[in-house]
Short mmCIF file of C-alpha atoms in Angstrom, two decimals:
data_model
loop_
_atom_site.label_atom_id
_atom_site.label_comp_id
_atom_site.label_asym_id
_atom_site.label_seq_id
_atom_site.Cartn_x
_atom_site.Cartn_y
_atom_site.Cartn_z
CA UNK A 75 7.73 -83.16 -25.51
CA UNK A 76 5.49 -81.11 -23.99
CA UNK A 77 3.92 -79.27 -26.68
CA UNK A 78 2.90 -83.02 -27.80
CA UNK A 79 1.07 -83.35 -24.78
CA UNK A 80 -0.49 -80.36 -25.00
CA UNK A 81 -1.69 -81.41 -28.61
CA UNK A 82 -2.84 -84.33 -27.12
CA UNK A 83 -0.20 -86.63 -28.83
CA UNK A 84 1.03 -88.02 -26.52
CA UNK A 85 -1.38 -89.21 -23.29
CA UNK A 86 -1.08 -88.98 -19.84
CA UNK A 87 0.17 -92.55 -19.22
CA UNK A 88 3.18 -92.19 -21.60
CA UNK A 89 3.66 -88.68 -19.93
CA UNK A 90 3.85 -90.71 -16.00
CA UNK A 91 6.46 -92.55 -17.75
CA UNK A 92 8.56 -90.15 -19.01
CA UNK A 93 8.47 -88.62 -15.96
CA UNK A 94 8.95 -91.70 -13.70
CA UNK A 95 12.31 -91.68 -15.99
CA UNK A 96 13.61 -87.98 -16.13
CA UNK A 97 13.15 -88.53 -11.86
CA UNK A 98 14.10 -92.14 -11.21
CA UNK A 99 10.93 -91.81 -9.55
CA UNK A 100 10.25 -95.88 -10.40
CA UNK A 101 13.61 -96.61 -8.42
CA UNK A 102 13.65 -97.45 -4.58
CA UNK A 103 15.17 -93.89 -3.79
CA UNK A 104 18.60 -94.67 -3.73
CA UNK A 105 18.82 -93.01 -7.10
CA UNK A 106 19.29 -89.10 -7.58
CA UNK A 107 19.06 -88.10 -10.56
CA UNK A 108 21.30 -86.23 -12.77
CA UNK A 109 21.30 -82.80 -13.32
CA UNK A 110 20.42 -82.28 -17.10
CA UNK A 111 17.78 -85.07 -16.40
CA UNK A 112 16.48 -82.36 -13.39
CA UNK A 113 16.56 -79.74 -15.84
CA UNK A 114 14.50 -81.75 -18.92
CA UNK A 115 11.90 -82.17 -15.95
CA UNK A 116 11.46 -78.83 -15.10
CA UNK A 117 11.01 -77.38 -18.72
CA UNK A 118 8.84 -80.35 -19.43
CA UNK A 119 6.48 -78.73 -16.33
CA UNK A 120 6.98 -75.96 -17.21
CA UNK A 121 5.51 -76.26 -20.58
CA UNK A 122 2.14 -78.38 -19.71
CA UNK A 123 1.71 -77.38 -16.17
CA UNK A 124 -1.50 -75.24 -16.18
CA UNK A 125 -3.01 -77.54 -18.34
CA UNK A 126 -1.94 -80.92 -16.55
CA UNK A 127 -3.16 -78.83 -13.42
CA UNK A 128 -6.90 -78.83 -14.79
CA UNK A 129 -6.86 -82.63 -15.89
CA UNK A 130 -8.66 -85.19 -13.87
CA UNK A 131 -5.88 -86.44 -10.71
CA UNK A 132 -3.62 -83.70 -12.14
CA UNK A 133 -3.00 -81.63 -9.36
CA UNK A 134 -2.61 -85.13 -7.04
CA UNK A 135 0.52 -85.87 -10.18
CA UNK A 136 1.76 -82.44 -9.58
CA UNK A 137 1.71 -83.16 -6.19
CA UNK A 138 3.70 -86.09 -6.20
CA UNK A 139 6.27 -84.35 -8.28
CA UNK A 140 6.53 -81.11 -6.06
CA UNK A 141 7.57 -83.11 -3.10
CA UNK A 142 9.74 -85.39 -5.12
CA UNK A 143 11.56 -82.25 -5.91
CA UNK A 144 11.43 -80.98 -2.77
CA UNK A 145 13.70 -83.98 -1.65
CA UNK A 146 15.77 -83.51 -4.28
CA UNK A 147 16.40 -80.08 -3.68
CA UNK A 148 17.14 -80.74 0.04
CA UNK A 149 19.68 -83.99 -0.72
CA UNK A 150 20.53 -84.22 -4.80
CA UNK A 151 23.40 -82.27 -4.28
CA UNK A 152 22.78 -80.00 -7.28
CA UNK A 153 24.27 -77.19 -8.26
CA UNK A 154 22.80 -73.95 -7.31
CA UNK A 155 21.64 -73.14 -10.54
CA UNK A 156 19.36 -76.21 -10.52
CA UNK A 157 18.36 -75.88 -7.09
CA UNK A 158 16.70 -72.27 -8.06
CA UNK A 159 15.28 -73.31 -11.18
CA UNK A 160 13.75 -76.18 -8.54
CA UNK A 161 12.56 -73.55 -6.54
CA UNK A 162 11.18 -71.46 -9.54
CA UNK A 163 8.88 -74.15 -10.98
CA UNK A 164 7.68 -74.57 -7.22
CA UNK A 165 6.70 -70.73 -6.98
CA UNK A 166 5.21 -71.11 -10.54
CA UNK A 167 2.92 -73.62 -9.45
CA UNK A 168 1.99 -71.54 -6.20
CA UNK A 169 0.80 -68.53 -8.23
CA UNK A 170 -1.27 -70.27 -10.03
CA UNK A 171 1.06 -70.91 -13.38
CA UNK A 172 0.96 -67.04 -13.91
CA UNK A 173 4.24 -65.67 -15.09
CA UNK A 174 5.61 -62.64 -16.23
CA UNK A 175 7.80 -63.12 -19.38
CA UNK A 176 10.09 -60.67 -21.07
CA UNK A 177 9.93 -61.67 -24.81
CA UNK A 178 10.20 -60.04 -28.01
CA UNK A 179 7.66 -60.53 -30.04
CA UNK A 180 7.21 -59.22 -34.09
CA UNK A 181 5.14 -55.89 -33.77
CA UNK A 182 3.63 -53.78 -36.37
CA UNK A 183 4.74 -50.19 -37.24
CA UNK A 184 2.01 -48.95 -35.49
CA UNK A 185 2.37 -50.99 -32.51
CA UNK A 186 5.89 -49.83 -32.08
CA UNK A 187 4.70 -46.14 -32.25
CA UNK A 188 1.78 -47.51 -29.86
CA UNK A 189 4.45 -48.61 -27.65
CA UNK A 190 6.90 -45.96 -27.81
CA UNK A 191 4.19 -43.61 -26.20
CA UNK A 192 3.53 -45.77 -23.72
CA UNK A 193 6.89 -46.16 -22.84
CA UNK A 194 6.83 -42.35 -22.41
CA UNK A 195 4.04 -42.35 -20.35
CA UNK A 196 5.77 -44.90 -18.35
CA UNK A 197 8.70 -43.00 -17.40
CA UNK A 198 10.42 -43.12 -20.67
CA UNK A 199 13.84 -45.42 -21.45
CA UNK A 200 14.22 -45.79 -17.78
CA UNK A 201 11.49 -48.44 -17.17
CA UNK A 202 12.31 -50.06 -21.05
CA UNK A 203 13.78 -53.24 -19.51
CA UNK A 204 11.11 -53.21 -16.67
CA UNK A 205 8.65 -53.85 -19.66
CA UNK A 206 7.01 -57.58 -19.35
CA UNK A 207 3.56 -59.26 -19.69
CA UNK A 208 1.91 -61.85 -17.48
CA UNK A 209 1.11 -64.97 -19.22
CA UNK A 210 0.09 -68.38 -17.71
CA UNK A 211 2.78 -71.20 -18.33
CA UNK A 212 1.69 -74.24 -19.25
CA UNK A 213 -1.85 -73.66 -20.51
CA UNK A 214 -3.18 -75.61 -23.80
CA UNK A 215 -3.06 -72.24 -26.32
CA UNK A 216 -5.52 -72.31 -29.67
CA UNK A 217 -3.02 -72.21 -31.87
CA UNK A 218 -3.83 -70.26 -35.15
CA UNK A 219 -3.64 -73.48 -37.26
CA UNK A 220 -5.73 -75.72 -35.13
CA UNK A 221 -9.03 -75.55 -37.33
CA UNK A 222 -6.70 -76.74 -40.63
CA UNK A 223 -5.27 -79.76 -38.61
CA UNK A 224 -8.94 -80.48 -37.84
CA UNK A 225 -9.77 -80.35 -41.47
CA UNK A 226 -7.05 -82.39 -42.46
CA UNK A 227 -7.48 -85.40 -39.93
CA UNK A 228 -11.10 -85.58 -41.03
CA UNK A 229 -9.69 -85.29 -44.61
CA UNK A 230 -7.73 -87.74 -43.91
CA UNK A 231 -9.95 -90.33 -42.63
CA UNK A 232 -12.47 -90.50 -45.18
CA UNK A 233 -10.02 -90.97 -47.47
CA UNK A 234 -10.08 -94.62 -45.16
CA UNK A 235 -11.05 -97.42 -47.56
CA UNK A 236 -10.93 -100.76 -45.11
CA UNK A 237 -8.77 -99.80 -42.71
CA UNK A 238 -6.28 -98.82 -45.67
CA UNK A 239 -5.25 -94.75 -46.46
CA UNK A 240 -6.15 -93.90 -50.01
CA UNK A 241 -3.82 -90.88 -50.92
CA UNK A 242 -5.67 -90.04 -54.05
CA UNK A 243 -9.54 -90.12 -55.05
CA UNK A 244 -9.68 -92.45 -57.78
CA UNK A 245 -12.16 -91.94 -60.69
CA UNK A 246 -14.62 -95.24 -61.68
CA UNK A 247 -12.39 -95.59 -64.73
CA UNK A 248 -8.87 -95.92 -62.89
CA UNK A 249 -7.76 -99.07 -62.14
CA UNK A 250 -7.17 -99.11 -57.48
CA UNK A 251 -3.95 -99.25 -56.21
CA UNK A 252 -2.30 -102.34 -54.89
CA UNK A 253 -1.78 -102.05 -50.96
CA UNK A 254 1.82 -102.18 -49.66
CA UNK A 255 3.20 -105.60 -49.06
CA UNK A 256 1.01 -107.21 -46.08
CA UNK A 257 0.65 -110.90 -45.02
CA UNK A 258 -2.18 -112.58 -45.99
CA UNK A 259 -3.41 -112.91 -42.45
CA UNK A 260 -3.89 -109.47 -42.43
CA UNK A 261 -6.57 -109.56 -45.08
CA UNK A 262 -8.22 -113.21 -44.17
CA UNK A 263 -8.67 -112.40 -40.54
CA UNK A 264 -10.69 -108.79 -41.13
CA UNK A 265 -14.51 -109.82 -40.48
CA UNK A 266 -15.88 -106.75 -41.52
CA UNK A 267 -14.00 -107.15 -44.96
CA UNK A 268 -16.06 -109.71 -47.07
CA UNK A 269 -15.50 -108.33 -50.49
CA UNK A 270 -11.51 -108.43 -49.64
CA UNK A 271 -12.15 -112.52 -48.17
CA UNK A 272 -13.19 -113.34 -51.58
CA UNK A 273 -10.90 -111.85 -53.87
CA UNK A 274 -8.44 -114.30 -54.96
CA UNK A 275 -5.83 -111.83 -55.69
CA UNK A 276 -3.72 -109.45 -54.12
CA UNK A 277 -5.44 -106.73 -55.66
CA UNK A 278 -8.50 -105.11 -54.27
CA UNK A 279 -11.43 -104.94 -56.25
CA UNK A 280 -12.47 -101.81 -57.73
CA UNK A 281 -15.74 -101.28 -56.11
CA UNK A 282 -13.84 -101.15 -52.58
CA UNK A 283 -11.63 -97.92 -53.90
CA UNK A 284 -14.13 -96.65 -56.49
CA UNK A 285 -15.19 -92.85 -55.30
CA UNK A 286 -18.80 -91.58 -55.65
CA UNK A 287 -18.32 -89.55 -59.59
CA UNK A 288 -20.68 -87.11 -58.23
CA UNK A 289 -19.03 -86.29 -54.70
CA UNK A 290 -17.20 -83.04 -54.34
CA UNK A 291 -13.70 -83.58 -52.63
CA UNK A 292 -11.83 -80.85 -51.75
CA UNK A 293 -7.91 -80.50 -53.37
CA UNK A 294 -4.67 -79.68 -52.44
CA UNK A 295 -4.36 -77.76 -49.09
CA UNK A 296 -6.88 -76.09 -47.58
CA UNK A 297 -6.17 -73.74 -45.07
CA UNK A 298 -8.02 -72.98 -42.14
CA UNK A 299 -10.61 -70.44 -42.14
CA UNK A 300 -11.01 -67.39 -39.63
CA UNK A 301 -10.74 -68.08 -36.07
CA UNK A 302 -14.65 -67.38 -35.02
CA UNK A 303 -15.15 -64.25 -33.44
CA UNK A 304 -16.58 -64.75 -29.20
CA UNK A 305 -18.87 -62.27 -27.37
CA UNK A 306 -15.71 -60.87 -26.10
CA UNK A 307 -14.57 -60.44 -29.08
CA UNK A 308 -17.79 -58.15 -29.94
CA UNK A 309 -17.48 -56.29 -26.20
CA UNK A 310 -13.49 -55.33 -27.13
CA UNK A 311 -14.84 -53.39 -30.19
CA UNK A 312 -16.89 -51.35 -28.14
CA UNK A 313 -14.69 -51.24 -25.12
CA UNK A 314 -11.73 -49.98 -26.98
CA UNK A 315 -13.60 -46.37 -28.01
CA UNK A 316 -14.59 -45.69 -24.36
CA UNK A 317 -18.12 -45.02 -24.88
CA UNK A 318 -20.38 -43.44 -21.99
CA UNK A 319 -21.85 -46.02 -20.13
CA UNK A 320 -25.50 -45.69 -21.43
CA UNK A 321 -24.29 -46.88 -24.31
CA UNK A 322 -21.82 -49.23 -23.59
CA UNK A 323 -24.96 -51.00 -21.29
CA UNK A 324 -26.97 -51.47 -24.54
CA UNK A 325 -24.42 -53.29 -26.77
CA UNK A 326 -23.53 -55.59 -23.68
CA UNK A 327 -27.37 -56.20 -22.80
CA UNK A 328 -27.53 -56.89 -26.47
CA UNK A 329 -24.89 -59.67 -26.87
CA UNK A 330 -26.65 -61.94 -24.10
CA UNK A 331 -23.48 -63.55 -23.20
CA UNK A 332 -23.22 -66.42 -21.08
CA UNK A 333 -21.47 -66.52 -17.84
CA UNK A 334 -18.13 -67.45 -19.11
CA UNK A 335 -18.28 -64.95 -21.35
CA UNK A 336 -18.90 -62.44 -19.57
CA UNK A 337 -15.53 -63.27 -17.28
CA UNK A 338 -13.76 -63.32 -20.37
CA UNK A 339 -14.85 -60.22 -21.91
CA UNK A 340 -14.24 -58.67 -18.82
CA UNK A 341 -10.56 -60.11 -18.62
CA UNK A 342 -9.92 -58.44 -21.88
CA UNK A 343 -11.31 -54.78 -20.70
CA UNK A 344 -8.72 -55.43 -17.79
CA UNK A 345 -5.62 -55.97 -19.88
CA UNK A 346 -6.85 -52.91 -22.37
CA UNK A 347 -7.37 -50.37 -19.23
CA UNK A 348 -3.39 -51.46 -18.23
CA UNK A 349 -2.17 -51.00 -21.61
CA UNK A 350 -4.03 -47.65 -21.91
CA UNK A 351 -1.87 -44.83 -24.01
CA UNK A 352 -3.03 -42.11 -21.48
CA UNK A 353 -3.85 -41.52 -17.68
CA UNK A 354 -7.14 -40.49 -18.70
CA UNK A 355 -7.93 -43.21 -20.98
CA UNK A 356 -6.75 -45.44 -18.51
CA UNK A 357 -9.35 -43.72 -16.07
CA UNK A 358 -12.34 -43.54 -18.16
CA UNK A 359 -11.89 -47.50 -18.99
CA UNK A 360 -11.55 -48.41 -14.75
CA UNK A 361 -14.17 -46.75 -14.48
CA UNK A 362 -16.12 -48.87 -16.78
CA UNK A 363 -14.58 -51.75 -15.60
CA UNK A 364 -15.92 -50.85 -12.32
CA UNK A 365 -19.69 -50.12 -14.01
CA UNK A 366 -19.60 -53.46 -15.22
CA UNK A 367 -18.58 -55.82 -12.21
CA UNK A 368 -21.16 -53.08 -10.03
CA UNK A 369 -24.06 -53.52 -12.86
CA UNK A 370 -23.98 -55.11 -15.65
CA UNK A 371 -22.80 -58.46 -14.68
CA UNK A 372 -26.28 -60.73 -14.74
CA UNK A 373 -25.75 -62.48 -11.08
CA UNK A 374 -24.30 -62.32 -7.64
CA UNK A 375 -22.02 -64.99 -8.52
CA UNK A 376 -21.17 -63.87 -11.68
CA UNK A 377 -20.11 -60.44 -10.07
CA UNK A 378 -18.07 -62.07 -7.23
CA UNK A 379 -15.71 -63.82 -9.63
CA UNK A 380 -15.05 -61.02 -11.52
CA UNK A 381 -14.01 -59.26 -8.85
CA UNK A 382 -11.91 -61.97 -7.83
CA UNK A 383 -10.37 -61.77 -11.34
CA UNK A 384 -9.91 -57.68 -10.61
CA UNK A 385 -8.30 -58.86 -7.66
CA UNK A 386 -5.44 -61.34 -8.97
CA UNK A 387 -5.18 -59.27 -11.96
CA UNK A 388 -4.34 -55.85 -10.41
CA UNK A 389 -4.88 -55.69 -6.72
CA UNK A 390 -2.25 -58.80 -6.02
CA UNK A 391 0.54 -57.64 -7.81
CA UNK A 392 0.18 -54.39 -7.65
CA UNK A 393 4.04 -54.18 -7.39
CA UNK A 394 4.76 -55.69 -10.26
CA UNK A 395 2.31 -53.20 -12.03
CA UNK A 396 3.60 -50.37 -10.17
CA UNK A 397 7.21 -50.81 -11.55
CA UNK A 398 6.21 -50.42 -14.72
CA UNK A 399 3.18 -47.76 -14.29
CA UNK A 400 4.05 -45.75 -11.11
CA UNK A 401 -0.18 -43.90 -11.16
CA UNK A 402 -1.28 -48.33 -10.69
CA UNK A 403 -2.26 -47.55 -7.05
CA UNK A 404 -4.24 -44.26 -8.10
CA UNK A 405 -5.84 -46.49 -10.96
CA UNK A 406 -6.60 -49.57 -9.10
CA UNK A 407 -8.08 -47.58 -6.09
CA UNK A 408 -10.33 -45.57 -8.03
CA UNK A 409 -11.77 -49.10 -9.52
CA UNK A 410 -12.13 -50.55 -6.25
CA UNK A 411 -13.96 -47.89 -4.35
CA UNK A 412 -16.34 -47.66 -7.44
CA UNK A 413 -16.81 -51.14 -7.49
CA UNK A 414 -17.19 -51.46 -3.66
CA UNK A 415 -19.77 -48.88 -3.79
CA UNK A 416 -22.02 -50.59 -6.05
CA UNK A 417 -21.62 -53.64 -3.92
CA UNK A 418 -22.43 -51.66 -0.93
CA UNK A 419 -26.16 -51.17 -2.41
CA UNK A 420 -26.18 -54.64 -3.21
CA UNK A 421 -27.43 -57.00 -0.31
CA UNK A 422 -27.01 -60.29 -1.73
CA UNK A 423 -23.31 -59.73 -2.76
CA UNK A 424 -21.71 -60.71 0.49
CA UNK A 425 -17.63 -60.24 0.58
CA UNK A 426 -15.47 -61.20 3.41
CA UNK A 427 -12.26 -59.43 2.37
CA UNK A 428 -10.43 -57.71 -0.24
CA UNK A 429 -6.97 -59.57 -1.75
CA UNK A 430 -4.53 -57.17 -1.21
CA UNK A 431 -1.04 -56.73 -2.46
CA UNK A 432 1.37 -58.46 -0.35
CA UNK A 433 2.78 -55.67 0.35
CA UNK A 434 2.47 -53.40 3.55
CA UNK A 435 3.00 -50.20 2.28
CA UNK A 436 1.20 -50.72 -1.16
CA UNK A 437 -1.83 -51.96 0.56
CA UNK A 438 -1.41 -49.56 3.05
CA UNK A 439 -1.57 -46.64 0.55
CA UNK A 440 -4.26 -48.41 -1.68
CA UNK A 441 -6.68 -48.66 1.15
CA UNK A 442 -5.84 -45.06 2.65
CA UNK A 443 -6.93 -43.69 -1.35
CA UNK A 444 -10.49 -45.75 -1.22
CA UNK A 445 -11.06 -44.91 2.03
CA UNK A 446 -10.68 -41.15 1.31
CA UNK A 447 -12.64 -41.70 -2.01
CA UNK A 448 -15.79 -42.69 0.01
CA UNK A 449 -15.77 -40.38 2.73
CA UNK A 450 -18.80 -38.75 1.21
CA UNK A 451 -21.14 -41.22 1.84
CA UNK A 452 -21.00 -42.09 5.57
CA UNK A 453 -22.74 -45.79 4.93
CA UNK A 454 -20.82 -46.94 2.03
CA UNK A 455 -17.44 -46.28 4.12
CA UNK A 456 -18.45 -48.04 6.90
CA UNK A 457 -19.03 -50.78 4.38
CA UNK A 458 -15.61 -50.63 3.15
CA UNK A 459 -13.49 -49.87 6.79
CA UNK A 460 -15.05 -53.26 7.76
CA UNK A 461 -14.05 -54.89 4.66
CA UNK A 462 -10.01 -53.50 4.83
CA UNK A 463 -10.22 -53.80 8.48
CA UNK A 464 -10.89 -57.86 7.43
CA UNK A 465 -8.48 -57.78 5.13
CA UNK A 466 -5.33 -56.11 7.12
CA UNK A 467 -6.04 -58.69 9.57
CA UNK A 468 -3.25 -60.70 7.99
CA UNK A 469 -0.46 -57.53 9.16
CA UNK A 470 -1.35 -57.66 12.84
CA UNK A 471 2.27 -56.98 13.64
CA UNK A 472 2.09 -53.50 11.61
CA UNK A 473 0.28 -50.28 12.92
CA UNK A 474 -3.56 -49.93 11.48
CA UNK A 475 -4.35 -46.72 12.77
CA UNK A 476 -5.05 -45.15 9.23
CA UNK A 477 -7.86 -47.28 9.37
CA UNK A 478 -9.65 -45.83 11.98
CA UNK A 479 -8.65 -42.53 10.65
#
């Protein structure tokens, strides 16, 4: 059910509903639910719910359903497994939709080489079930087939003669097709149909189905041709060979991307530099990374949000990152002191405070590694002390001394 909303077959009014039933949401509250009902409900959310999130009065339908659940969780008298999967679908929604999943998926030869080294690097079999990507439930995917159903509905519809689907293109010489069995109302009452109104028969005339002899129509099944390749696309190819950053600043500057582009692109150099084969690889790409939000990025605004996607991506869960990849905090320091000391030279990028992992002791030790990073340039640290001082604000109850240190 949900993957038909998410190929928009099914619309949002069917989808209130559904839902109105799975809950007995349309009932005057006396009515709880039962548990497999629950359970279709949550899936169903689960599924759609980034992508219902960005929809016009989506997040007002969300919340509606989040504090429908709420009360069921508190009084439906469901069994524990229900009332966490309740509870999970809640946090889901609270982090944004942004999951990590543990899923096989089919993998090359050389991926599995790929990702036996990594697994080395990573601590070898120890950390092999710790393995897991983040992925955001719920959003509307680009699914590898979407440009050949595209072909094939407009195939489809100008193969529309009247209102009526032709399945094959008849030649001048072939007499049409009679339509399936219809009543005659059906034909009399068209308006825009006078060639049908004044037949006399059942059949229809053979200048409504007759196709153009010189028209080119394509046959049997096409299939759909390569996805087309974005800016990001083009900055990957560079990316992935860690060039110096002279030259990595040319191809970029050449590509002209827009502003969404450029957050993608750099979304993509993210995931690479975590899924790097090597410390030092891993190294060399942060610090591009870092080059790029400092530099390259064409605005202010553009640079704050891609920091902010730095942030989420690495900084907040840091200790999910660190489980699999114990040198994460050395990495994700070295990128934010870089990136903090372009910004320091910057006037008109104005931060307030740093996201940092939730955490004590991670974002204790991440902001004791910048701050001994910078302590070569007196200005610049003052610059980032304020900016952790800011940002600790939110563990009053712990001790901040290293701050001051």
């Amino acid at each position: 059910m949900g993957e038909l909303f998410l190929r928009k077959v099914i619309s949002v009014g069917i989808l209130k509903r559904i839902v109105c039933t799975l809950l007995q949401m349309d009932s005057d509250g006396s009515h709880i639910p039962c548990e497999y009902l629950v359970e279709s409900f949550l899936e169903l959310i689960t599924t759609i719910g980034y992508t219902l999130e960005q929809m016009p009065h989506g997040p007002d339908m969300l919340n509606d359903y989040m504090g429908h659940l709420t009360n069921l969780k508190k009084n439906g008298n469901y069994s524990l497994r229900i009332v966490y999967k309740i509870q999970d679908l809640i946090d889901l929604r609270a982090k944004n939709w942004v999951k990590k999943v543990f899923k096989e998926r089919a993998t090359s030869v050389a991926d599995i080489h790929l990702e036996a080294k990594q697994e080395e690097l990573k601590g070898g079999s120890i950390h092999l079930n710790q393995e897991g990507k983040f992925t955001t439930a719920g959003r509307q995917a680009r699914r590898h087939y979407s440009d050949y159903l595209m072909n094939q509905r407009q195939l489809a519809l100008s193969k529309m003669v009247n209102g009526v689907y032709v399945a094959q293109d008849k030649s001048p010489d072939e007499p049409a097709p009679e339509p399936s069995t219809a009543p005659e109302t059906s034909v009399s009452c068209d308006p825009v149909s006078p060639v049908l109104e004044s037949s006399s028969s059942s059949e229809f005339p053979k200048s409504a189905l007759k196709s153009d002899p010189n028209k080119k129509h394509p046959g049997g099944v096409r299939f759909a041709d390569k996805e087309p390749r974005s800016p990001a696309d083009d900055v990957m190819d560079v990316f992935k060979h860690d060039p110096p950053h002279d030259r990595f600043t040319v191809e970029w500057n050449q590509l002209q991307m827009s502003h969404s582009d450029c957050l993608e692109a750099l979304s993509k150099m993210i995931d690479k530099c975590l899924n790097a084969v090597s410390v030092s690889k891993a190294e060399i790409r942060g610090d591009l990374i870092a080059y790029t939000i400092g530099r390259l990025l064409p605005s202010s605004r553009c640079k704050i949000e891609a920091f902010s996607i730095f942030e989420t991506t690495c900084l907040v869960r840091l200790q999910d990152e660190v489980l699999d990849n114990p040198g994460a905090v050395s990495l994700f320091a070295r990128i934010l002191y870089k990136v903090l000391d372009y910004f320091y030279k910057q006037p008109d990028i104005s931060l307030e405070r740093i996201n940092l992992p939730p955490e004590f002791d991670l974002a204790r030790d991440l902001a004791v590694r910048v701050l001994d990073s910078m302590k070569d340039s007196e200005d610049s640290l003052h610059y980032a002390r304020g900016l952790l001082v800011s940002s600790f604000a939110c563990f009053e109850d712990h001790d901040l001394s290293f701050l001051d240190a």
